[in-house]
mmCIF file of C-alpha atoms and ligand atoms in Angstrom:
data_model
loop_
_atom_site.group_PDB
_atom_site.id
_atom_site.type_symbol
_atom_site.label_atom_id
_atom_site.label_comp_id
_atom_site.label_asym_id
_atom_site.label_seq_id
_atom_site.Cartn_x
_atom_site.Cartn_y
_atom_site.Cartn_z
ATOM 1 C CA MET A 118 0.101 0.273 -0.253
ATOM 2 C CA SER A 119 1.386 3.403 -0.847
ATOM 3 C CA THR A 120 2.007 6.247 1.646
ATOM 4 C CA PRO A 121 -0.952 8.654 1.149
ATOM 5 C CA LYS A 122 0.124 12.109 0.170
ATOM 6 C CA VAL A 123 -1.046 15.466 1.303
ATOM 7 C CA ILE A 124 -1.027 18.099 -1.463
ATOM 8 C CA LEU A 125 0.015 21.660 0.042
ATOM 9 C CA LYS A 126 -1.749 24.383 -1.176
ATOM 10 C CA PRO A 127 0.287 26.320 -3.890
ATOM 11 C CA LYS A 128 2.743 28.202 -3.235
ATOM 12 C CA ARG A 129 3.100 27.588 0.431
ATOM 13 C CA ALA A 130 6.011 24.861 0.251
ATOM 14 C CA GLN A 131 8.350 26.990 0.950
ATOM 15 C CA PRO A 132 8.598 26.789 4.790
ATOM 16 C CA PHE A 133 8.611 23.307 4.645
ATOM 17 C CA PHE A 134 11.644 23.030 1.970
ATOM 18 C CA GLY A 135 13.015 24.957 4.305
ATOM 19 C CA ARG A 136 12.696 21.953 7.166
ATOM 20 C CA HIS A 137 10.194 24.015 9.438
ATOM 21 C CA PRO A 138 8.256 20.454 10.937
ATOM 22 C CA TRP A 139 4.808 22.395 11.181
ATOM 23 C CA VAL A 140 2.575 21.751 8.692
ATOM 24 C CA PHE A 141 -0.791 23.770 9.956
ATOM 25 C CA ALA A 142 -4.344 22.457 8.707
ATOM 26 C CA GLY A 143 -4.435 26.144 6.518
ATOM 27 C CA ALA A 144 -1.518 25.622 4.154
ATOM 28 C CA ILE A 145 -3.276 21.725 3.100
ATOM 29 C CA ASP A 146 -5.318 21.839 -0.464
ATOM 30 C CA ARG A 147 -5.921 17.961 0.083
ATOM 31 C CA VAL A 148 -5.150 14.516 1.327
ATOM 32 C CA GLU A 149 -4.620 11.819 -1.346
ATOM 33 C CA GLY A 150 -5.814 8.347 0.248
ATOM 34 C CA THR A 151 -7.395 7.565 3.921
ATOM 35 C CA PRO A 152 -4.561 8.236 6.630
ATOM 36 C CA ALA A 153 -5.352 7.371 9.984
ATOM 37 C CA ASP A 154 -4.149 9.771 12.794
ATOM 38 C CA GLY A 155 -0.764 9.035 14.127
ATOM 39 C CA ASP A 156 -0.174 7.521 10.169
ATOM 40 C CA GLU A 157 2.938 7.783 8.090
ATOM 41 C CA VAL A 158 2.487 10.294 5.274
ATOM 42 C CA ASP A 159 3.939 12.212 2.448
ATOM 43 C CA VAL A 160 3.616 16.284 1.915
ATOM 44 C CA TYR A 161 4.052 17.006 -1.705
ATOM 45 C CA SER A 162 4.181 21.062 -3.106
ATOM 46 C CA GLY A 163 1.379 21.975 -4.926
ATOM 47 C CA GLY A 164 3.730 21.593 -8.294
ATOM 48 C CA GLY A 165 4.009 18.146 -7.239
ATOM 49 C CA ASN A 166 7.223 17.627 -5.652
ATOM 50 C CA PHE A 167 8.065 15.727 -2.718
ATOM 51 C CA VAL A 168 8.920 17.676 0.176
ATOM 52 C CA ALA A 169 8.682 15.543 3.606
ATOM 53 C CA ARG A 170 7.481 12.418 5.208
ATOM 54 C CA GLY A 171 5.795 13.421 8.672
ATOM 55 C CA LEU A 172 3.071 11.786 10.219
ATOM 56 C CA PHE A 173 -0.752 12.717 10.134
ATOM 57 C CA ASN A 174 -3.122 13.718 12.556
ATOM 58 C CA SER A 175 -6.598 15.599 11.589
ATOM 59 C CA GLN A 176 -7.073 16.530 15.246
ATOM 60 C CA SER A 177 -4.154 18.829 16.242
ATOM 61 C CA LYS A 178 -3.678 22.006 14.477
ATOM 62 C CA ILE A 179 -0.984 21.040 12.882
ATOM 63 C CA HIS A 180 -2.828 18.522 10.971
ATOM 64 C CA VAL A 181 1.311 17.049 9.923
ATOM 65 C CA ARG A 182 4.448 17.161 11.574
ATOM 66 C CA LEU A 183 7.469 16.866 9.482
ATOM 67 C CA TYR A 184 9.978 14.992 10.532
ATOM 68 C CA SER A 185 12.360 13.687 7.188
ATOM 69 C CA TRP A 186 13.302 15.210 4.252
ATOM 70 C CA ASP A 187 14.523 12.263 2.720
ATOM 71 C CA PRO A 188 12.487 10.669 0.357
ATOM 72 C CA GLY A 189 11.024 6.889 0.763
ATOM 73 C CA VAL A 190 12.774 7.337 4.738
ATOM 74 C CA ALA A 191 9.808 5.200 6.609
ATOM 75 C CA LEU A 192 9.482 6.538 10.075
ATOM 76 C CA ASP A 193 9.930 3.019 11.785
ATOM 77 C CA ALA A 194 12.135 2.216 14.572
ATOM 78 C CA ALA A 195 15.528 2.253 12.978
ATOM 79 C CA PHE A 196 14.676 6.010 12.454
ATOM 80 C CA PHE A 197 13.776 7.019 15.633
ATOM 81 C CA ARG A 198 16.516 5.058 16.969
ATOM 82 C CA ASP A 199 19.038 7.175 15.214
ATOM 83 C CA ARG A 200 17.261 10.402 15.839
ATOM 84 C CA LEU A 201 17.692 9.023 19.556
ATOM 85 C CA ALA A 202 20.764 8.452 19.445
ATOM 86 C CA ARG A 203 21.485 11.466 18.043
ATOM 87 C CA ALA A 204 19.822 13.693 20.728
ATOM 88 C CA VAL A 205 22.416 11.087 23.447
ATOM 89 C CA ASP A 206 24.579 11.752 21.472
ATOM 90 C CA LEU A 207 24.764 15.449 21.961
ATOM 91 C CA ARG A 208 24.523 15.450 25.716
ATOM 92 C CA HIS A 209 26.898 12.275 26.618
ATOM 93 C CA HIS A 210 29.673 12.829 24.130
ATOM 94 C CA VAL A 211 29.872 17.107 23.124
ATOM 95 C CA LEU A 212 28.369 18.813 26.048
ATOM 96 C CA ASN A 213 29.559 15.772 28.323
ATOM 97 C CA LEU A 214 26.420 15.966 30.683
ATOM 98 C CA ALA A 215 25.968 12.937 32.035
ATOM 99 C CA GLY A 216 27.749 11.023 34.662
ATOM 100 C CA PRO A 217 25.991 9.452 38.635
ATOM 101 C CA ASP A 218 23.142 11.969 39.826
ATOM 102 C CA LYS A 219 23.563 13.962 37.083
ATOM 103 C CA GLY A 220 20.262 15.876 35.377
ATOM 104 C CA TYR A 221 20.100 16.807 32.051
ATOM 105 C CA ARG A 222 16.976 17.099 28.940
ATOM 106 C CA VAL A 223 17.944 14.004 26.366
ATOM 107 C CA VAL A 224 15.381 15.116 23.973
ATOM 108 C CA PHE A 225 14.068 18.828 23.123
ATOM 109 C CA SER A 226 11.701 17.931 20.350
ATOM 110 C CA GLU A 227 11.648 20.250 17.926
ATOM 111 C CA SER A 228 15.755 21.035 18.507
ATOM 112 C CA ASP A 229 16.037 16.890 18.140
ATOM 113 C CA PHE A 230 14.165 17.207 15.097
ATOM 114 C CA LEU A 231 11.741 15.100 16.789
ATOM 115 C CA SER A 232 8.631 17.132 17.119
ATOM 116 C CA GLY A 233 6.295 16.443 20.265
ATOM 117 C CA MET A 234 7.875 15.144 22.413
ATOM 118 C CA VAL A 235 10.773 16.041 25.483
ATOM 119 C CA VAL A 236 12.826 13.750 27.664
ATOM 120 C CA ASP A 237 14.329 14.556 30.680
ATOM 121 C CA ARG A 238 16.754 12.176 32.491
ATOM 122 C CA TYR A 239 16.956 12.529 36.565
ATOM 123 C CA ALA A 240 19.661 10.261 37.898
ATOM 124 C CA ASP A 241 18.743 6.597 37.002
ATOM 125 C CA TRP A 242 14.987 7.840 36.194
ATOM 126 C CA LEU A 243 13.464 10.156 32.811
ATOM 127 C CA THR A 244 11.170 11.658 32.391
ATOM 128 C CA VAL A 245 9.168 11.475 28.811
ATOM 129 C CA GLN A 246 6.303 13.832 27.773
ATOM 130 C CA PHE A 247 4.677 13.969 24.732
ATOM 131 C CA THR A 248 2.845 16.473 22.927
ATOM 132 C CA ALA A 249 2.380 15.323 19.673
ATOM 133 C CA LEU A 250 0.094 12.517 18.881
ATOM 134 C CA GLY A 251 1.901 10.136 16.464
ATOM 135 C CA LEU A 252 4.588 9.926 18.795
ATOM 136 C CA ALA A 253 2.671 9.272 22.284
ATOM 137 C CA ARG A 254 0.934 6.068 19.502
ATOM 138 C CA ARG A 255 4.600 4.986 19.239
ATOM 139 C CA ARG A 256 5.277 5.185 22.876
ATOM 140 C CA GLU A 257 6.174 1.587 23.285
ATOM 141 C CA LEU A 258 8.490 1.731 20.484
ATOM 142 C CA ILE A 259 10.159 4.919 21.957
ATOM 143 C CA ALA A 260 10.892 3.897 25.446
ATOM 144 C CA GLY A 261 12.860 0.273 23.774
ATOM 145 C CA VAL A 262 14.853 2.590 22.221
ATOM 146 C CA LEU A 263 14.996 4.789 25.464
ATOM 147 C CA ARG A 264 15.636 1.987 27.505
ATOM 148 C CA ASP A 265 18.698 0.670 24.870
ATOM 149 C CA LEU A 266 20.473 3.878 25.127
ATOM 150 C CA LEU A 267 20.146 5.034 28.284
ATOM 151 C CA ASN A 268 19.516 2.202 30.771
ATOM 152 C CA PRO A 269 17.195 3.631 33.177
ATOM 153 C CA ARG A 270 15.635 2.494 36.196
ATOM 154 C CA GLY A 271 12.119 3.793 35.125
ATOM 155 C CA ILE A 272 10.735 5.836 32.804
ATOM 156 C CA TYR A 273 7.851 7.862 33.686
ATOM 157 C CA LEU A 274 5.526 9.583 31.619
ATOM 158 C CA ARG A 275 3.949 13.254 32.388
ATOM 159 C CA THR A 276 1.407 15.262 30.842
ATOM 160 C CA GLU A 277 1.024 18.744 29.647
ATOM 161 C CA LYS A 278 -2.261 20.660 30.888
ATOM 162 C CA GLY A 279 -4.711 20.941 27.939
ATOM 163 C CA ILE A 280 -2.338 18.526 25.396
ATOM 164 C CA GLY A 281 -5.515 16.266 25.295
ATOM 165 C CA LYS A 282 -7.556 18.084 23.553
ATOM 166 C CA LEU A 283 -4.518 20.667 21.449
ATOM 167 C CA GLU A 284 -3.958 16.609 19.850
ATOM 168 C CA GLY A 285 -6.783 14.404 20.295
ATOM 169 C CA VAL A 286 -4.310 11.964 22.459
ATOM 170 C CA GLU A 287 -5.752 9.951 25.825
ATOM 171 C CA LEU A 288 -2.920 10.591 28.198
ATOM 172 C CA TYR A 289 -2.445 10.256 31.919
ATOM 173 C CA ASP A 290 0.594 11.006 34.343
ATOM 174 C CA GLY A 291 2.371 7.695 35.503
ATOM 175 C CA PRO A 292 5.313 5.036 35.156
ATOM 176 C CA LEU A 293 5.474 4.102 31.649
ATOM 177 C CA TRP A 294 8.056 1.620 32.058
ATOM 178 C CA GLY A 295 10.225 0.133 35.363
ATOM 179 C CA GLU A 296 10.462 1.076 38.904
ATOM 180 C CA LEU A 297 8.523 4.467 40.641
ATOM 181 C CA PRO A 298 10.441 6.803 41.066
ATOM 182 C CA PRO A 299 11.508 7.070 44.826
ATOM 183 C CA PRO A 300 10.171 10.412 46.546
ATOM 184 C CA ASP A 301 13.447 11.319 47.686
ATOM 185 C CA LEU A 302 15.154 11.575 43.972
ATOM 186 C CA THR A 303 18.220 13.908 44.080
ATOM 187 C CA ILE A 304 20.908 14.764 41.129
ATOM 188 C CA GLU A 305 23.992 16.427 41.292
ATOM 189 C CA GLU A 306 24.300 19.873 39.524
ATOM 190 C CA ASN A 307 27.772 21.983 40.026
ATOM 191 C CA GLY A 308 28.250 20.801 43.392
ATOM 192 C CA LEU A 309 25.087 21.232 44.284
ATOM 193 C CA ARG A 310 22.248 18.321 45.429
ATOM 194 C CA PHE A 311 18.625 18.904 44.394
ATOM 195 C CA LEU A 312 15.459 17.148 45.461
ATOM 196 C CA VAL A 313 13.277 16.564 42.499
ATOM 197 C CA ASN A 314 9.820 15.033 42.859
ATOM 198 C CA LEU A 315 9.102 14.198 39.044
ATOM 199 C CA ALA A 316 5.715 12.504 39.451
ATOM 200 C CA GLU A 317 4.310 15.846 40.415
ATOM 201 C CA GLY A 318 7.313 18.500 40.567
ATOM 202 C CA GLN A 319 6.220 21.554 37.906
ATOM 203 C CA LYS A 320 6.689 20.795 34.387
ATOM 204 C CA THR A 321 9.201 17.515 34.243
ATOM 205 C CA GLY A 322 10.287 18.329 37.535
ATOM 206 C CA TYR A 323 12.571 21.098 37.705
ATOM 207 C CA TYR A 324 13.950 23.599 35.623
ATOM 208 C CA LEU A 325 17.116 22.099 33.817
ATOM 209 C CA ASP A 326 17.166 25.103 31.173
ATOM 210 C CA GLN A 327 18.818 27.376 33.822
ATOM 211 C CA ARG A 328 21.678 25.693 35.066
ATOM 212 C CA ASP A 329 23.966 28.010 33.301
ATOM 213 C CA ASN A 330 22.763 30.750 34.596
ATOM 214 C CA ARG A 331 22.666 29.521 37.777
ATOM 215 C CA ALA A 332 26.125 28.702 37.867
ATOM 216 C CA ALA A 333 26.509 32.805 36.137
ATOM 217 C CA VAL A 334 24.624 34.774 38.620
ATOM 218 C CA ALA A 335 25.976 32.348 41.084
ATOM 219 C CA ARG A 336 29.892 34.297 40.050
ATOM 220 C CA LEU A 337 28.085 37.712 41.002
ATOM 221 C CA CYS A 338 26.873 36.860 44.504
ATOM 222 C CA PRO A 339 29.706 36.745 46.889
ATOM 223 C CA GLY A 340 28.916 38.282 50.060
ATOM 224 C CA LYS A 341 25.546 39.815 48.557
ATOM 225 C CA ARG A 342 22.337 40.412 49.422
ATOM 226 C CA VAL A 343 20.136 37.948 47.321
ATOM 227 C CA LEU A 344 16.773 38.143 46.039
ATOM 228 C CA ASP A 345 14.979 35.333 44.216
ATOM 229 C CA ALA A 346 11.978 35.637 42.984
ATOM 230 C CA PHE A 347 10.159 32.831 41.885
ATOM 231 C CA CYS A 348 12.750 30.028 43.295
ATOM 232 C CA TYR A 349 10.728 27.415 42.579
ATOM 233 C CA THR A 350 12.915 24.366 44.699
ATOM 234 C CA GLY A 351 15.628 27.015 45.461
ATOM 235 C CA GLY A 352 18.062 26.952 42.023
ATOM 236 C CA PHE A 353 19.525 30.765 41.922
ATOM 237 C CA GLY A 354 19.028 31.055 45.949
ATOM 238 C CA LEU A 355 20.962 28.344 46.871
ATOM 239 C CA TYR A 356 23.525 28.791 44.723
ATOM 240 C CA ALA A 357 24.302 32.370 45.339
ATOM 241 C CA ALA A 358 24.093 31.083 48.911
ATOM 242 C CA LYS A 359 26.821 28.437 48.049
ATOM 243 C CA ALA A 360 29.019 30.867 45.809
ATOM 244 C CA GLY A 361 28.571 32.821 49.278
ATOM 245 C CA ALA A 362 25.991 35.450 48.980
ATOM 246 C CA ALA A 363 25.618 37.144 52.653
ATOM 247 C CA GLU A 364 22.287 36.507 53.007
ATOM 248 C CA VAL A 365 19.194 34.599 50.486
ATOM 249 C CA LEU A 366 15.485 35.058 50.390
ATOM 250 C CA GLY A 367 13.858 32.898 48.177
ATOM 251 C CA VAL A 368 10.023 34.146 46.814
ATOM 252 C CA ASP A 369 7.797 31.638 45.354
ATOM 253 C CA ALA A 370 3.572 31.106 45.669
ATOM 254 C CA SER A 371 4.288 27.130 45.605
ATOM 255 C CA GLU A 372 3.937 25.512 48.992
ATOM 256 C CA PRO A 373 5.144 22.108 48.081
ATOM 257 C CA ALA A 374 8.363 23.641 45.558
ATOM 258 C CA LEU A 375 8.923 26.084 49.018
ATOM 259 C CA GLU A 376 8.956 22.068 50.751
ATOM 260 C CA LEU A 377 11.637 21.365 48.557
ATOM 261 C CA ALA A 378 13.667 23.828 48.875
ATOM 262 C CA ARG A 379 14.004 24.055 52.363
ATOM 263 C CA ARG A 380 15.003 20.547 51.904
ATOM 264 C CA ASN A 381 17.378 21.221 49.328
ATOM 265 C CA ALA A 382 19.099 23.917 51.750
ATOM 266 C CA VAL A 383 19.607 21.005 54.606
ATOM 267 C CA VAL A 384 21.032 18.497 52.395
ATOM 268 C CA ASN A 385 23.367 21.147 50.868
ATOM 269 C CA GLY A 386 24.162 22.300 54.199
ATOM 270 C CA LEU A 387 23.169 26.249 53.723
ATOM 271 C CA GLY A 388 22.118 28.251 56.296
ATOM 272 C CA THR A 389 22.033 31.894 55.145
ATOM 273 C CA VAL A 390 19.044 31.194 52.652
ATOM 274 C CA SER A 391 15.122 31.944 54.095
ATOM 275 C CA PHE A 392 12.032 30.980 52.179
ATOM 276 C CA THR A 393 8.670 32.262 51.750
ATOM 277 C CA CYS A 394 5.815 31.407 50.422
ATOM 278 C CA ALA A 395 3.550 34.306 48.373
ATOM 279 C CA ASP A 396 3.024 36.177 45.273
ATOM 280 C CA VAL A 397 6.177 37.984 44.000
ATOM 281 C CA PHE A 398 3.866 40.863 42.945
ATOM 282 C CA ARG A 399 2.627 41.617 46.406
ATOM 283 C CA GLN A 400 5.833 40.334 48.206
ATOM 284 C CA LEU A 401 8.232 42.507 46.529
ATOM 285 C CA ALA A 402 5.504 45.298 46.854
ATOM 286 C CA ASP A 403 5.813 44.913 50.769
ATOM 287 C CA LEU A 404 9.336 44.494 50.713
ATOM 288 C CA VAL A 405 9.330 48.074 49.008
ATOM 289 C CA ALA A 406 7.020 49.272 52.087
ATOM 290 C CA ALA A 407 9.289 48.580 54.398
ATOM 291 C CA GLY A 408 12.584 49.742 53.100
ATOM 292 C CA ARG A 409 14.127 46.360 52.112
ATOM 293 C CA LYS A 410 17.515 46.381 50.307
ATOM 294 C CA PHE A 411 18.934 43.794 48.128
ATOM 295 C CA ASP A 412 22.482 43.821 45.902
ATOM 296 C CA VAL A 413 21.067 40.834 43.142
ATOM 297 C CA VAL A 414 17.790 40.382 42.353
ATOM 298 C CA VAL A 415 16.781 37.170 39.853
ATOM 299 C CA LEU A 416 12.910 37.488 38.955
ATOM 300 C CA ASP A 417 12.624 33.977 37.039
ATOM 301 C CA PRO A 418 8.580 34.022 36.756
ATOM 302 C CA PRO A 419 5.998 31.198 34.226
ATOM 303 C CA LYS A 420 5.440 31.810 30.791
ATOM 304 C CA PHE A 421 2.875 34.830 30.949
ATOM 305 C CA ALA A 422 1.857 34.231 27.400
ATOM 306 C CA ARG A 423 1.119 31.089 25.513
ATOM 307 C CA ASN A 424 -0.626 33.197 22.133
ATOM 308 C CA ARG A 425 0.220 36.661 21.028
ATOM 309 C CA ALA A 426 -3.661 38.299 22.095
ATOM 310 C CA ALA A 427 -1.737 37.441 25.256
ATOM 311 C CA VAL A 428 1.537 39.143 25.141
ATOM 312 C CA PRO A 429 0.234 43.457 25.759
ATOM 313 C CA GLU A 430 -0.489 41.697 29.478
ATOM 314 C CA ALA A 431 2.000 39.737 29.688
ATOM 315 C CA LEU A 432 3.760 42.563 28.879
ATOM 316 C CA LYS A 433 2.560 44.560 31.874
ATOM 317 C CA GLY A 434 3.496 41.725 34.216
ATOM 318 C CA TYR A 435 7.079 41.674 33.144
ATOM 319 C CA ARG A 436 7.169 45.718 33.573
ATOM 320 C CA ARG A 437 5.556 46.060 37.082
ATOM 321 C CA LEU A 438 7.993 43.272 38.232
ATOM 322 C CA HIS A 439 11.251 45.216 37.199
ATOM 323 C CA GLN A 440 9.444 48.836 38.330
ATOM 324 C CA LEU A 441 9.565 47.109 41.463
ATOM 325 C CA ALA A 442 12.607 44.754 41.166
ATOM 326 C CA LEU A 443 14.799 48.271 40.570
ATOM 327 C CA LYS A 444 12.765 50.005 43.980
ATOM 328 C CA LEU A 445 14.520 47.097 45.464
ATOM 329 C CA LEU A 446 17.891 47.386 43.915
ATOM 330 C CA ASP A 447 20.717 48.835 46.110
ATOM 331 C CA ARG A 448 23.834 51.107 44.466
ATOM 332 C CA ASP A 449 25.028 48.805 41.450
ATOM 333 C CA GLY A 450 22.749 46.358 42.266
ATOM 334 C CA ILE A 451 22.379 42.857 40.050
ATOM 335 C CA LEU A 452 19.606 43.160 38.021
ATOM 336 C CA VAL A 453 18.709 39.441 36.046
ATOM 337 C CA SER A 454 15.765 39.345 34.051
ATOM 338 C CA CYS A 455 14.536 35.732 32.229
ATOM 339 C CA CYS A 456 11.592 35.666 30.168
ATOM 340 C CA CYS A 457 10.867 32.121 29.237
ATOM 341 C CA THR A 458 7.504 33.295 26.907
ATOM 342 C CA GLY A 459 8.677 32.582 23.934
ATOM 343 C CA LEU A 460 6.320 35.216 22.091
ATOM 344 C CA ILE A 461 8.133 37.407 23.971
ATOM 345 C CA ALA A 462 11.688 38.554 22.339
ATOM 346 C CA LEU A 463 14.814 39.901 23.826
ATOM 347 C CA ALA A 464 14.654 42.875 21.867
ATOM 348 C CA ASP A 465 11.283 42.693 23.165
ATOM 349 C CA LEU A 466 12.778 42.412 27.131
ATOM 350 C CA GLU A 467 15.527 44.635 27.018
ATOM 351 C CA GLU A 468 13.103 47.264 25.291
ATOM 352 C CA LEU A 469 10.856 47.005 28.476
ATOM 353 C CA ILE A 470 14.333 47.040 30.547
ATOM 354 C CA GLY A 471 15.835 50.351 29.416
ATOM 355 C CA GLN A 472 12.136 51.806 29.611
ATOM 356 C CA VAL A 473 11.921 51.061 33.063
ATOM 357 C CA ALA A 474 15.981 51.556 34.203
ATOM 358 C CA VAL A 475 14.761 55.694 32.714
ATOM 359 C CA GLU A 476 11.647 55.997 33.950
ATOM 360 C CA ALA A 477 13.300 55.002 37.716
ATOM 361 C CA ARG A 478 16.400 57.565 36.392
ATOM 362 C CA ARG A 479 19.320 55.092 36.843
ATOM 363 C CA ASP A 480 21.907 53.918 34.095
ATOM 364 C CA LEU A 481 21.885 50.530 33.547
ATOM 365 C CA GLN A 482 24.865 47.919 32.272
ATOM 366 C CA ILE A 483 23.834 45.349 30.092
ATOM 367 C CA LEU A 484 26.589 42.447 30.923
ATOM 368 C CA GLU A 485 24.779 39.355 29.884
ATOM 369 C CA ARG A 486 22.645 37.966 27.248
ATOM 370 C CA ARG A 487 21.927 34.615 27.854
ATOM 371 C CA GLY A 488 19.812 31.678 26.800
ATOM 372 C CA PRO A 489 18.824 28.252 27.965
ATOM 373 C CA SER A 490 22.128 25.554 28.860
ATOM 374 C CA PRO A 491 22.689 23.770 25.587
ATOM 375 C CA ASP A 492 21.468 20.167 26.162
ATOM 376 C CA HIS A 493 17.916 22.508 25.009
ATOM 377 C CA PRO A 494 19.776 23.641 21.564
ATOM 378 C CA VAL A 495 17.739 25.713 19.053
ATOM 379 C CA ALA A 496 16.594 24.035 15.502
ATOM 380 C CA ILE A 497 17.252 26.847 12.756
ATOM 381 C CA SER A 498 14.951 25.761 11.097
ATOM 382 C CA CYS A 499 12.254 25.722 14.059
ATOM 383 C CA ARG A 500 13.273 28.846 16.043
ATOM 384 C CA GLU A 501 10.227 29.088 17.629
ATOM 385 C CA THR A 502 12.091 26.611 19.720
ATOM 386 C CA GLY A 503 14.375 29.369 21.398
ATOM 387 C CA TYR A 504 12.195 30.294 24.182
ATOM 388 C CA LEU A 505 14.377 31.447 27.079
ATOM 389 C CA LYS A 506 16.053 35.088 27.931
ATOM 390 C CA CYS A 507 18.401 35.801 30.739
ATOM 391 C CA VAL A 508 19.637 39.288 30.781
ATOM 392 C CA ILE A 509 22.213 39.859 33.713
ATOM 393 C CA SER A 510 22.554 43.857 34.208
ATOM 394 C CA ARG A 511 24.243 46.200 36.488
ATOM 395 C CA VAL A 512 21.937 49.154 38.225
ATOM 396 C CA LEU A 513 23.702 52.036 38.996
HETATM 397 N N1 LIG B 266 13.756 30.110 39.428
HETATM 398 C C1 LIG B 266 13.459 28.375 39.057
HETATM 399 C C2 LIG B 266 12.568 28.223 38.150
HETATM 400 C C3 LIG B 266 10.923 29.248 38.681
HETATM 401 S S1 LIG B 266 9.804 28.844 37.207
HETATM 402 C C4 LIG B 266 14.660 27.539 39.225
HETATM 403 O O1 LIG B 266 15.337 28.139 39.486
HETATM 404 O O2 LIG B 266 14.139 26.753 39.072
HETATM 405 C C5 LIG B 266 8.296 29.910 37.936
HETATM 406 C C6 LIG B 266 7.983 29.639 39.255
HETATM 407 O O3 LIG B 266 7.130 30.788 39.678
HETATM 408 C C7 LIG B 266 7.374 28.532 39.746
HETATM 409 O O4 LIG B 266 7.569 27.855 41.149
HETATM 410 C C8 LIG B 266 6.178 29.153 40.187
HETATM 411 O O5 LIG B 266 5.543 28.216 41.421
HETATM 412 C C9 LIG B 266 6.473 30.333 40.836
HETATM 413 N N2 LIG B 266 4.814 31.225 40.410
HETATM 414 C C10 LIG B 266 4.184 31.959 39.704
HETATM 415 N N3 LIG B 266 3.514 32.409 39.637
HETATM 416 C C11 LIG B 266 3.844 32.913 41.178
HETATM 417 C C12 LIG B 266 3.484 34.648 41.368
HETATM 418 N N4 LIG B 266 2.305 35.051 41.411
HETATM 419 N N5 LIG B 266 4.254 34.722 42.862
HETATM 420 C C13 LIG B 266 4.582 33.254 43.361
HETATM 421 N N6 LIG B 266 5.262 32.589 42.785
HETATM 422 C C14 LIG B 266 4.600 32.407 41.322
#
């Protein structure tokens, strides 16, 4: 039986010749054959040229996710083994992130040419998150390959909220294979230990993307008073304490996250850290009212906008946070502005930081413009994968 064909509308093939993997329904002229959701299809231009092979899903706005630009290559076990092996090779043999108790992202969806799946490693466990029906249906095959390549003790499935509706895929959090993760699972990161609750923690348990930014900020913290806003399980704040900060205050609205943060402080023998459960906007305003000052302020809020319509409101949120942070920063203090909203570009973030500094009548120098750790690469064909910005500045 021949592979069903998806024929694009005239003049709509260019992004896909450019290897962008998302074929939205609106770009499609017609389907030849009757692919079921999850089946392989070949995508052709309106002019009749082969573009790429992908997996079909009539229930998603992304009707076809593309995986191979070589004609005649089947998306079978050998294909996924090759893709996954190359993702693992980057982390193990290029970035040298492997090792006992290490945590790193093994597969980052489009960035690793596997649109719709994320795999994280936490010591001997893997978490897998599927955001594409085609790959979710192949989860047994994928789990088998991951076991061969990484030899974990267990693989745990995490699902993103709302993904059932978006992709028509029925998935639930729970073990996919092997042993359940222990309740006190810890990873080691730059000499610090972090407890990770990979069954119930946010995202897949921990924010691996900030690893190098935490280390970069820590270098600026010896002897300093540090405010870690949106601290989750203590990331930036614990690095700062270990680097010799005089005092660290972490703030987050999640009590379960702070419980781990407090335990992390104990595990690492760090006594100069305290954590407060509060809404950051409120807490920062209270600290301003109380006349408190800090030498370093880290802002690492969650994603504020999921679509373009939400961007203006998101920018207001970032603006408010920066206004408060500047009031808390003492003379020549360090401001760390993280932004994981992909729809807000680095230029937009810097524009906003600049405006807030001018309003506050303060000079500001950017010291570092950073992105995520390189186990979260950016595929040049899908630059939407570059979402995290971290701007470190000095505020005079
Ligand atoms: N800096 C952390 C990651 C932060 S993720 C690290 O290095 O690991 C964003 C955090 O913001 C989450 O822990 C979430 O609980 C918290 N959060 C979201 N909205 C909040 C709010 N309005 N006030 C306080 N915390 C909030």
